[in-house]
C-alpha positions in Angstrom: 15.4 23.9 32.2 13.5 22.7 35.3 12.1 25.6 37.4 13.4 25.7 40.9 10.8 24.9 43.6 10.7 27.6 46.2 10.4 26.2 49.8 6.8 26.2 50.6 6.8 25.8 54.3 9.2 26.2 57.1 7.4 23.3 58.7 9.9 20.4 58.8 7.0 18.0 58.8 5.8 19.1 55.4 4.9 16.3 53.0 5.5 18.4 49.9 7.6 16.9 47.1 9.6 19.8 45.5 9.9 17.9 42.2 6.1 17.7 41.9 5.8 21.4 42.8 8.2 22.2 40.0 6.4 19.9 37.5 3.1 21.7 38.1 4.6 25.1 38.1 5.5 24.6 34.4 1.9 23.9 33.4 0.1 26.2 35.8 -1.4 28.4 33.0 -3.1 25.4 31.4 -5.6 24.7 34.2 -8.6 26.4 32.5 -7.8 25.3 28.9 -10.4 22.6 28.1 -8.1 21.3 25.3 -4.8 21.5 27.1 -2.9 19.3 29.5 -5.8 19.1 31.9 -8.4 18.0 29.3 -9.1 14.7 31.1 -9.8 16.6 34.2 -12.2 19.0 32.4 -14.1 15.9 31.1 -14.2 14.1 34.5 -14.8 17.1 36.7 -18.6 17.4 36.3 -19.1 13.8 37.4 -16.8 14.1 40.3 -18.3 17.4 41.4 -21.9 15.9 41.3 -20.7 12.9 43.4 -19.0 15.2 46.0 -22.0 17.6 46.1 -24.5 14.7 46.6 -22.4 13.0 49.3 -22.0 16.3 51.2 -25.7 17.2 50.8 -26.6 13.8 52.3 -24.1 14.2 55.1 -25.1 17.8 56.1 -28.8 17.2 55.3 -28.8 20.0 52.6 -31.2 20.5 49.7 -29.1 20.9 46.6 -32.1 22.6 44.8 -31.5 25.7 47.0 -29.4 28.5 45.6 -26.5 28.1 48.0 -27.2 24.8 49.8 -23.9 24.8 51.7 -24.1 28.3 53.1 -22.5 28.5 56.5 -20.0 25.6 55.9 -16.2 25.9 55.5 -14.4 23.8 52.9 -10.8 23.5 52.1 -9.5 22.3 48.8 -5.9 21.0 49.4 -3.9 20.9 46.2 -6.4 23.2 44.6 -4.4 23.7 41.4 -6.1 26.3 39.3 -9.4 26.2 41.2 -11.3 23.7 39.1 -13.0 22.3 42.3 -12.8 25.3 44.6 -14.9 27.5 42.2 -17.9 25.2 41.9 -17.8 24.6 45.6 -17.9 28.4 46.2 -20.9 28.6 43.9 -22.7 26.0 46.0 -22.4 28.3 49.0 -19.3 27.0 50.8 -16.8 29.4 52.3 -13.8 28.1 50.4 -10.1 28.1 51.2 -7.9 26.7 48.4 -4.3 25.8 49.2 -1.5 24.7 46.9 2.2 24.1 47.2 2.7 25.6 43.7 2.8 29.4 43.9 1.9 29.7 40.2 -1.2 27.6 40.7 -2.4 29.9 43.5 -1.9 32.9 41.2 -3.8 31.3 38.3 -6.6 30.2 40.7 -6.8 33.7 42.3 -7.0 35.5 38.9 -9.7 33.2 37.5 -11.8 33.4 40.7 -11.6 37.2 40.6 -12.7 37.2 36.9 -15.7 35.0 38.0 -16.5 37.4 41.0 -15.9 34.5 43.4 -14.5 35.2 46.9 -12.1 32.3 47.5 -9.3 32.4 50.0 -6.4 31.0 48.0 -3.1 30.4 49.9 0.3 29.3 48.9 0.7 26.8 51.8 0.9 23.2 52.8 -1.7 21.2 54.7 0.7 21.0 57.6 0.8 24.8 57.8 -2.9 25.0 58.4 -2.8 22.3 61.0 0.0 24.3 62.8 -2.2 27.4 62.6 -5.1 25.5 64.3 -7.4 25.8 61.3 -10.4 23.4 61.0 -13.0 22.9 58.3 -16.4 21.3 57.9 -15.2 19.7 54.6 -11.7 18.8 53.6 -11.0 17.8 50.0 -7.6 16.6 48.7 -8.5 15.4 45.3 -5.7 14.1 43.0 -3.1 15.0 45.6 -1.9 11.9 47.4 0.1 10.6 44.4 2.1 13.9 44.4 3.3 14.0 48.1 6.6 12.9 49.5 5.1 11.2 52.6 1.5 10.0 52.1 1.0 8.9 55.7 2.1 12.2 57.1 0.0 14.0 54.5 -3.1 12.0 55.5 -2.5 12.6 59.2 -2.4 16.3 58.5 -5.5 16.2 56.4 -7.4 14.4 59.1 -6.5 17.0 61.7 -8.1 19.7 59.5 -11.5 18.2 59.8 -13.8 19.8 62.5 -14.8 17.3 65.2 
């Protein structure tokens, strides 16, 4: 039986696809299982994280050999899932906000971050909600998300509005 997707946002411009939300809700507990459904992500994530870290270090002129090289910068991880990107970014010193349209993902991510003693602001929300609230971030990540949204153009427009000038 397919779980029902709870409406995520009263925002009529939301680009969220309820079918995708329901699909990820079913497998939310598997995010941190290295041999589970997200096994390819576990294998790929170190390379991706190194690439993102290095590009951001160059952009912000930060020394990655420092303990928290990105201290003082805000990062949002849109479509954060279970926190597989948000947690390493928090360890690098970013003040991290993770948002996901799947409430169960937010619960899994919050629990895991607490177990790791990481202060990450996880929210059950859509990118459009943060735009409407006037939020802005130094870094906006939306990794592995575009293929899951109902309206890619609207989603990208919202993501662009979250980046600080």
